[in-house]
PDB file of C-alpha atoms in Angstrom:
ATOM      1  CA  MET A   1      16.484  -4.247  20.151  1.00  0.00           C
ATOM      2  CA  ALA A   2      12.912  -2.337  20.789  1.00  0.00           C
ATOM      3  CA  ARG A   3      11.253  -1.836  16.932  1.00  0.00           C
ATOM      4  CA  LEU A   4      10.872   1.072  15.996  1.00  0.00           C
ATOM      5  CA  PRO A   5       7.621   2.700  15.611  1.00  0.00           C
ATOM      6  CA  ARG A   6       5.663   2.702  12.343  1.00  0.00           C
ATOM      7  CA  LEU A   7       7.108   5.960   9.805  1.00  0.00           C
ATOM      8  CA  THR A   8       3.664   8.027   9.492  1.00  0.00           C
ATOM      9  CA  VAL A   9       3.662  11.169   7.841  1.00  0.00           C
ATOM     10  CA  PRO A  10       0.670  13.382   7.364  1.00  0.00           C
ATOM     11  CA  GLY A  11       0.541  14.118   3.641  1.00  0.00           C
ATOM     12  CA  HIS A  12       2.866  11.326   1.996  1.00  0.00           C
ATOM     13  CA  PRO A  13       1.543   8.157   0.289  1.00  0.00           C
ATOM     14  CA  HIS A  14       2.186   5.793   2.329  1.00  0.00           C
ATOM     15  CA  HIS A  15       2.926   1.895   0.472  1.00  0.00           C
ATOM     16  CA  ILE A  16       0.869  -0.598   3.022  1.00  0.00           C
ATOM     17  CA  VAL A  17       0.962  -4.241   3.148  1.00  0.00           C
ATOM     18  CA  GLN A  18      -0.567  -6.712   5.217  1.00  0.00           C
ATOM     19  CA  ARG A  19      -0.119 -10.847   5.375  1.00  0.00           C
ATOM     20  CA  GLY A  20      -1.793 -13.789   6.905  1.00  0.00           C
ATOM     21  CA  ASN A  21      -0.073 -15.419   9.366  1.00  0.00           C
ATOM     22  CA  ASN A  22       2.047 -17.544   8.276  1.00  0.00           C
ATOM     23  CA  ARG A  23       1.542 -16.853   4.501  1.00  0.00           C
ATOM     24  CA  GLN A  24      -1.987 -18.384   5.240  1.00  0.00           C
ATOM     25  CA  ALA A  25      -5.139 -17.507   3.229  1.00  0.00           C
ATOM     26  CA  ILE A  26      -7.242 -14.499   4.403  1.00  0.00           C
ATOM     27  CA  PHE A  27     -10.147 -14.731   2.341  1.00  0.00           C
ATOM     28  CA  SER A  28     -12.052 -17.720   1.519  1.00  0.00           C
ATOM     29  CA  SER A  29     -14.980 -16.532  -0.270  1.00  0.00           C
ATOM     30  CA  THR A  30     -16.082 -13.879  -2.910  1.00  0.00           C
ATOM     31  CA  ALA A  31     -17.645 -12.539   0.045  1.00  0.00           C
ATOM     32  CA  ASP A  32     -14.557 -12.103   2.244  1.00  0.00           C
ATOM     33  CA  TYR A  33     -13.223 -10.075  -0.484  1.00  0.00           C
ATOM     34  CA  GLN A  34     -16.285  -8.027  -0.519  1.00  0.00           C
ATOM     35  CA  MET A  35     -16.488  -7.623   2.961  1.00  0.00           C
ATOM     36  CA  LEU A  36     -12.213  -6.355   3.401  1.00  0.00           C
ATOM     37  CA  LEU A  37     -13.019  -3.421   0.506  1.00  0.00           C
ATOM     38  CA  VAL A  38     -16.137  -2.286   2.558  1.00  0.00           C
ATOM     39  CA  LEU A  39     -14.322  -2.494   5.427  1.00  0.00           C
ATOM     40  CA  LEU A  40     -11.455  -0.782   4.031  1.00  0.00           C
ATOM     41  CA  ASP A  41     -13.939   1.934   2.464  1.00  0.00           C
ATOM     42  CA  GLU A  42     -15.864   2.980   5.856  1.00  0.00           C
ATOM     43  CA  ASN A  43     -12.831   3.455   7.615  1.00  0.00           C
ATOM     44  CA  ALA A  44     -10.818   5.654   4.957  1.00  0.00           C
ATOM     45  CA  GLN A  45     -13.682   7.861   5.145  1.00  0.00           C
ATOM     46  CA  LYS A  46     -13.395   8.052   9.201  1.00  0.00           C
ATOM     47  CA  PHE A  47     -10.061   8.600   9.573  1.00  0.00           C
ATOM     48  CA  GLY A  48      -9.272  10.848   6.391  1.00  0.00           C
ATOM     49  CA  VAL A  49      -7.066   7.981   4.514  1.00  0.00           C
ATOM     50  CA  ALA A  50      -7.090   9.011   1.264  1.00  0.00           C
ATOM     51  CA  LEU A  51      -6.757   5.786  -0.994  1.00  0.00           C
ATOM     52  CA  HIS A  52      -4.960   5.556  -4.330  1.00  0.00           C
ATOM     53  CA  ALA A  53      -4.578   2.182  -4.941  1.00  0.00           C
ATOM     54  CA  TYR A  54      -4.993  -1.515  -3.595  1.00  0.00           C
ATOM     55  CA  VAL A  55      -4.781  -5.519  -4.691  1.00  0.00           C
ATOM     56  CA  LEU A  56      -5.919  -8.410  -2.346  1.00  0.00           C
ATOM     57  CA  MET A  57      -4.341 -11.247  -2.544  1.00  0.00           C
ATOM     58  CA  GLY A  58      -4.696 -14.505  -1.419  1.00  0.00           C
ATOM     59  CA  ASN A  59      -2.967 -14.196   1.848  1.00  0.00           C
ATOM     60  CA  HIS A  60      -1.755 -10.691   1.395  1.00  0.00           C
ATOM     61  CA  PHE A  61      -3.053  -7.604   0.366  1.00  0.00           C
ATOM     62  CA  HIS A  62      -1.627  -4.304  -0.936  1.00  0.00           C
ATOM     63  CA  LEU A  63      -2.774  -0.772  -0.378  1.00  0.00           C
ATOM     64  CA  LEU A  64      -1.503   2.851  -1.935  1.00  0.00           C
ATOM     65  CA  ALA A  65      -3.075   5.819   0.814  1.00  0.00           C
ATOM     66  CA  THR A  66      -2.414   9.041   2.095  1.00  0.00           C
ATOM     67  CA  PRO A  67      -2.929  10.082   5.632  1.00  0.00           C
ATOM     68  CA  SER A  68      -4.389  13.293   6.091  1.00  0.00           C
ATOM     69  CA  THR A  69      -3.289  12.511   9.927  1.00  0.00           C
ATOM     70  CA  GLU A  70       0.115  11.159  11.930  1.00  0.00           C
ATOM     71  CA  GLU A  71      -3.074   9.052  13.852  1.00  0.00           C
ATOM     72  CA  GLY A  72      -5.646   8.319  10.284  1.00  0.00           C
ATOM     73  CA  LEU A  73      -3.847   5.280   8.942  1.00  0.00           C
ATOM     74  CA  PRO A  74      -2.862   3.427  12.235  1.00  0.00           C
ATOM     75  CA  ARG A  75      -6.228   4.035  12.988  1.00  0.00           C
ATOM     76  CA  MET A  76      -7.844   2.589   9.962  1.00  0.00           C
ATOM     77  CA  MET A  77      -5.452  -0.412  10.146  1.00  0.00           C
ATOM     78  CA  GLN A  78      -6.421  -1.115  13.466  1.00  0.00           C
ATOM     79  CA  ALA A  79     -10.101  -1.176  12.918  1.00  0.00           C
ATOM     80  CA  VAL A  80     -10.048  -3.094   9.527  1.00  0.00           C
ATOM     81  CA  GLY A  81      -7.534  -5.720  10.509  1.00  0.00           C
ATOM     82  CA  ARG A  82      -9.391  -6.209  14.504  1.00  0.00           C
ATOM     83  CA  ARG A  83     -13.110  -6.070  12.542  1.00  0.00           C
ATOM     84  CA  TYR A  84     -12.188  -8.323   9.283  1.00  0.00           C
ATOM     85  CA  VAL A  85     -10.662 -11.001  12.237  1.00  0.00           C
ATOM     86  CA  ARG A  86     -13.690 -11.286  13.906  1.00  0.00           C
ATOM     87  CA  TYR A  87     -15.267 -11.759  10.534  1.00  0.00           C
ATOM     88  CA  PHE A  88     -13.731 -14.415   8.908  1.00  0.00           C
ATOM     89  CA  ASN A  89     -13.456 -16.385  12.297  1.00  0.00           C
ATOM     90  CA  ASP A  90     -17.430 -15.689  13.255  1.00  0.00           C
ATOM     91  CA  SER A  91     -17.184 -16.719   9.229  1.00  0.00           C
ATOM     92  CA  GLN A  92     -15.365 -19.668   9.436  1.00  0.00           C
ATOM     93  CA  GLY A  93     -15.817 -21.399  12.692  1.00  0.00           C
ATOM     94  CA  ARG A  94     -12.121 -20.560  13.304  1.00  0.00           C
ATOM     95  CA  SER A  95     -10.189 -18.496  16.905  1.00  0.00           C
ATOM     96  CA  GLY A  96      -7.129 -16.561  16.772  1.00  0.00           C
ATOM     97  CA  THR A  97      -4.671 -14.867  14.839  1.00  0.00           C
ATOM     98  CA  LEU A  98      -4.540 -14.255  11.310  1.00  0.00           C
ATOM     99  CA  TRP A  99      -1.989 -11.378  10.150  1.00  0.00           C
ATOM    100  CA  GLU A 100       1.481 -11.556  10.445  1.00  0.00           C
ATOM    101  CA  GLY A 101       1.488  -9.890  13.005  1.00  0.00           C
ATOM    102  CA  ARG A 102       1.258  -5.282  12.361  1.00  0.00           C
ATOM    103  CA  TYR A 103       1.072  -4.228   9.020  1.00  0.00           C
ATOM    104  CA  ARG A 104       4.165  -2.991   7.107  1.00  0.00           C
ATOM    105  CA  SER A 105       4.249   0.354   5.441  1.00  0.00           C
ATOM    106  CA  THR A 106       6.602   3.014   4.427  1.00  0.00           C
ATOM    107  CA  VAL A 107       6.656   6.593   3.145  1.00  0.00           C
ATOM    108  CA  ILE A 108       7.077   6.584  -0.610  1.00  0.00           C
ATOM    109  CA  ASP A 109       8.891   9.967  -2.899  1.00  0.00           C
ATOM    110  CA  THR A 110       5.444  10.924  -4.967  1.00  0.00           C
ATOM    111  CA  GLU A 111       7.160  12.452  -7.878  1.00  0.00           C
ATOM    112  CA  ARG A 112      10.012   8.709  -8.086  1.00  0.00           C
ATOM    113  CA  TYR A 113       7.773   6.014  -6.706  1.00  0.00           C
ATOM    114  CA  LEU A 114       3.741   7.080  -6.698  1.00  0.00           C
ATOM    115  CA  LEU A 115       3.153   5.426 -10.026  1.00  0.00           C
ATOM    116  CA  ALA A 116       5.686   3.348 -10.172  1.00  0.00           C
ATOM    117  CA  CYS A 117       3.946   1.729  -6.723  1.00  0.00           C
ATOM    118  CA  MET A 118       0.819   1.610  -8.573  1.00  0.00           C
ATOM    119  CA  VAL A 119       1.981  -0.256 -11.219  1.00  0.00           C
ATOM    120  CA  TYR A 120       3.435  -2.688  -8.424  1.00  0.00           C
ATOM    121  CA  ILE A 121       0.522  -3.148  -6.852  1.00  0.00           C
ATOM    122  CA  ASP A 122      -1.369  -3.679 -10.708  1.00  0.00           C
ATOM    123  CA  LEU A 123       0.757  -6.470 -11.124  1.00  0.00           C
ATOM    124  CA  ASN A 124       0.586  -8.858  -8.604  1.00  0.00           C
ATOM    125  CA  PRO A 125      -2.086 -10.899  -9.854  1.00  0.00           C
ATOM    126  CA  VAL A 126       0.019 -10.943 -12.732  1.00  0.00           C
ATOM    127  CA  ARG A 127       3.730 -11.695 -11.132  1.00  0.00           C
ATOM    128  CA  ALA A 128       2.056 -14.485  -9.098  1.00  0.00           C
ATOM    129  CA  GLY A 129       0.441 -16.167 -12.263  1.00  0.00           C
ATOM    130  CA  LEU A 130      -3.106 -15.544 -11.095  1.00  0.00           C
ATOM    131  CA  VAL A 131      -4.077 -13.766 -14.284  1.00  0.00           C
ATOM    132  CA  LYS A 132      -2.237 -12.665 -18.058  1.00  0.00           C
ATOM    133  CA  GLU A 133      -2.830  -9.151 -17.501  1.00  0.00           C
ATOM    134  CA  ALA A 134      -3.848  -6.693 -14.742  1.00  0.00           C
ATOM    135  CA  ALA A 135      -7.196  -5.911 -16.220  1.00  0.00           C
ATOM    136  CA  LEU A 136      -8.717  -9.547 -15.888  1.00  0.00           C
ATOM    137  CA  TYR A 137      -8.274  -9.610 -12.090  1.00  0.00           C
ATOM    138  CA  PRO A 138     -11.151  -8.137  -9.956  1.00  0.00           C
ATOM    139  CA  TRP A 139      -9.788  -7.547  -7.014  1.00  0.00           C
ATOM    140  CA  SER A 140      -7.936  -4.296  -7.457  1.00  0.00           C
ATOM    141  CA  SER A 141      -8.115  -1.196  -8.185  1.00  0.00           C
ATOM    142  CA  HIS A 142      -6.379  -1.048 -11.824  1.00  0.00           C
ATOM    143  CA  ALA A 143     -10.422  -1.658 -13.572  1.00  0.00           C
ATOM    144  CA  ARG A 144     -11.072   1.530 -12.360  1.00  0.00           C
ATOM    145  CA  TYR A 145      -7.885   3.285 -13.573  1.00  0.00           C
ATOM    146  CA  VAL A 146      -8.150   2.166 -17.002  1.00  0.00           C
ATOM    147  CA  GLY A 147     -11.828   2.889 -17.757  1.00  0.00           C
ATOM    148  CA  LEU A 148     -13.218  -0.724 -17.642  1.00  0.00           C
ATOM    149  CA  ARG A 149     -15.292   0.364 -13.731  1.00  0.00           C
ATOM    150  CA  THR A 150     -15.924   2.894 -11.188  1.00  0.00           C
ATOM    151  CA  ASP A 151     -14.697   2.206  -7.295  1.00  0.00           C
ATOM    152  CA  LYS A 152     -15.851   4.948  -5.470  1.00  0.00           C
ATOM    153  CA  MET A 153     -13.317   4.005  -2.337  1.00  0.00           C
ATOM    154  CA  VAL A 154     -10.232   5.141  -4.637  1.00  0.00           C
ATOM    155  CA  THR A 155      -8.858   8.678  -4.149  1.00  0.00           C
ATOM    156  CA  PRO A 156      -7.075   9.656  -7.515  1.00  0.00           C
ATOM    157  CA  HIS A 157      -3.414  11.200  -7.124  1.00  0.00           C
ATOM    158  CA  ALA A 158      -2.837  14.359  -8.141  1.00  0.00           C
ATOM    159  CA  LEU A 159      -0.464  12.523 -10.236  1.00  0.00           C
ATOM    160  CA  PHE A 160      -2.480  10.695 -12.295  1.00  0.00           C
ATOM    161  CA  TRP A 161      -5.358  13.779 -13.151  1.00  0.00           C
ATOM    162  CA  ALA A 162      -2.146  15.036 -14.818  1.00  0.00           C
ATOM    163  CA  LEU A 163      -1.205  12.162 -17.613  1.00  0.00           C
ATOM    164  CA  GLY A 164      -3.896  13.722 -19.963  1.00  0.00           C
ATOM    165  CA  ASN A 165      -6.214  16.693 -20.095  1.00  0.00           C
ATOM    166  CA  THR A 166      -9.234  13.890 -20.525  1.00  0.00           C
ATOM    167  CA  PRO A 167     -10.633  10.633 -18.637  1.00  0.00           C
ATOM    168  CA  PHE A 168      -9.846   8.465 -21.877  1.00  0.00           C
ATOM    169  CA  SER A 169      -5.716  10.263 -22.129  1.00  0.00           C
ATOM    170  CA  ARG A 170      -5.749   9.296 -18.414  1.00  0.00           C
ATOM    171  CA  GLU A 171      -6.803   5.741 -18.675  1.00  0.00           C
ATOM    172  CA  ALA A 172      -4.498   5.206 -22.126  1.00  0.00           C
ATOM    173  CA  ALA A 173      -1.567   6.852 -20.466  1.00  0.00           C
ATOM    174  CA  TYR A 174      -2.080   4.521 -17.053  1.00  0.00           C
ATOM    175  CA  ALA A 175      -2.737   1.858 -18.851  1.00  0.00           C
ATOM    176  CA  GLY A 176       0.532   1.900 -21.033  1.00  0.00           C
ATOM    177  CA  LEU A 177       2.760   2.456 -17.951  1.00  0.00           C
ATOM    178  CA  VAL A 178       1.313  -0.699 -16.323  1.00  0.00           C
ATOM    179  CA  THR A 179       1.954  -2.746 -19.877  1.00  0.00           C
ATOM    180  CA  GLN A 180       5.427  -1.217 -19.860  1.00  0.00           C
ATOM    181  CA  GLY A 181       5.697  -2.270 -16.156  1.00  0.00           C
ATOM    182  CA  ILE A 182       8.827  -1.695 -13.933  1.00  0.00           C
ATOM    183  CA  THR A 183      12.134  -2.895 -13.650  1.00  0.00           C
ATOM    184  CA  PRO A 184      13.587  -4.859 -11.265  1.00  0.00           C
ATOM    185  CA  LEU A 185      15.589  -2.605  -9.331  1.00  0.00           C
ATOM    186  CA  GLN A 186      12.325  -0.353  -8.928  1.00  0.00           C
ATOM    187  CA  GLN A 187      10.448  -3.899  -7.492  1.00  0.00           C
ATOM    188  CA  GLU A 188      12.972  -5.031  -5.572  1.00  0.00           C
ATOM    189  CA  ALA A 189      13.540  -0.988  -3.871  1.00  0.00           C
ATOM    190  CA  LEU A 190       9.312  -1.055  -3.028  1.00  0.00           C
ATOM    191  CA  THR A 191       9.385  -4.386  -1.821  1.00  0.00           C
ATOM    192  CA  GLN A 192      12.203  -3.934   0.433  1.00  0.00           C
ATOM    193  CA  SER A 193      11.414  -0.287   1.136  1.00  0.00           C
ATOM    194  CA  VAL A 194       8.165  -1.562   2.566  1.00  0.00           C
ATOM    195  CA  LEU A 195       9.082  -4.451   4.157  1.00  0.00           C
ATOM    196  CA  GLY A 196      11.842  -2.452   6.103  1.00  0.00           C
ATOM    197  CA  GLY A 197      10.156   0.569   6.539  1.00  0.00           C
ATOM    198  CA  TRP A 198      12.166   2.841   5.708  1.00  0.00           C
ATOM    199  CA  ALA A 199      11.340   5.780   3.310  1.00  0.00           C
ATOM    200  CA  LEU A 200      11.992   5.262  -0.455  1.00  0.00           C
ATOM    201  CA  GLY A 201      13.214   8.215  -2.025  1.00  0.00           C
ATOM    202  CA  ASP A 202      15.938  10.351  -3.242  1.00  0.00           C
ATOM    203  CA  GLU A 203      18.818  11.633  -0.307  1.00  0.00           C
ATOM    204  CA  ASN A 204      16.544  15.016  -0.885  1.00  0.00           C
ATOM    205  CA  PHE A 205      13.396  13.380  -0.365  1.00  0.00           C
ATOM    206  CA  VAL A 206      14.786  11.710   2.679  1.00  0.00           C
ATOM    207  CA  VAL A 207      16.420  14.901   4.210  1.00  0.00           C
ATOM    208  CA  ASN A 208      13.234  16.920   4.234  1.00  0.00           C
ATOM    209  CA  LEU A 209      11.174  14.111   5.519  1.00  0.00           C
ATOM    210  CA  GLN A 210      13.599  13.562   8.405  1.00  0.00           C
ATOM    211  CA  LYS A 211      12.839  17.365   9.379  1.00  0.00           C
ATOM    212  CA  LEU A 212       8.866  16.546   9.463  1.00  0.00           C
ATOM    213  CA  THR A 213       9.594  13.216  11.896  1.00  0.00           C
ATOM    214  CA  ASN A 214      11.624  12.346  15.307  1.00  0.00           C
ATOM    215  CA  ARG A 215      11.605   9.124  14.068  1.00  0.00           C
ATOM    216  CA  ARG A 216      14.440   7.646  11.680  1.00  0.00           C
ATOM    217  CA  VAL A 217      13.251   7.721   8.527  1.00  0.00           C
ATOM    218  CA  LYS A 218      16.813   6.331   6.774  1.00  0.00           C
ATOM    219  CA  LYS A 219      19.038   3.232   8.001  1.00  0.00           C
ATOM    220  CA  THR A 220      21.829   4.300   9.076  1.00  0.00           C
ATOM    221  CA  LEU A 221      24.981   1.911   9.014  1.00  0.00           C
ATOM    222  CA  ALA A 222      26.172  -0.083  12.281  1.00  0.00           C
ATOM    223  CA  GLY A 223      27.721   2.378  14.943  1.00  0.00           C
ATOM    224  CA  ARG A 224      27.800   5.873  12.607  1.00  0.00           C
ATOM    225  CA  PRO A 225      25.772   8.731  14.547  1.00  0.00           C
ATOM    226  CA  LEU A 226      22.443   9.376  12.549  1.00  0.00           C
ATOM    227  CA  GLY A 227      23.374  12.134   9.965  1.00  0.00           C
ATOM    228  CA  LEU A 228      26.781  11.441   9.538  1.00  0.00           C
ATOM    229  CA  GLU A 229      26.005   7.765   7.045  1.00  0.00           C
ATOM    230  CA  LYS A 230      27.980   7.875   3.840  1.00  0.00           C
ATOM    231  CA  SER A 231      25.463   8.585   1.084  1.00  0.00           C
ATOM    232  CA  SER A 232      25.379   5.237  -1.563  1.00  0.00           C
TER     233      SER A 232
END
């Protein structure tokens, strides 16, 4: 069966994950983490993609981003992926693939899941047991959102700005969201949607999103034509 093309819809936030092949490490030094951040920053600007949040883990990374064009996100990820592999292979004296196939991504419902997705991304190192709290992990956008450092590659979404009228109030409100965390159901929904490539949102969101693309945005039941599936 031919695989579906990725779901990419301009103007909507996308949750993206890229994994190392066979879960192998994709970083071997501080310089490697820094290089990937430089490549993400350069190519996000080049291809008109707003990066809202990120975390670089040992064998994968997550992004939350909004592309301004249909081709912006694929072109950004292709450029970053190719250039980083060349850099990493040269520095390690290795050859061959580094990534576990193509990156995974999906479109998320802004109102219901954008802030939850940011929290999900920030808590990756905590869930992995690398740090006790998100603020202690150096390779994520979390520190920018709680006022611990500046991060020019990050473009805060309007929902973050709406958390408060001053920088301090926004930072405190967001820190509270991270401390509160997300529910197991939210975590499962965010994980499965990005791995499966299906839009994440309520029925109204899915219906409206489908009007913007020819690519199916929701998984249908076997043998049931699009538009006739039962609601769950």
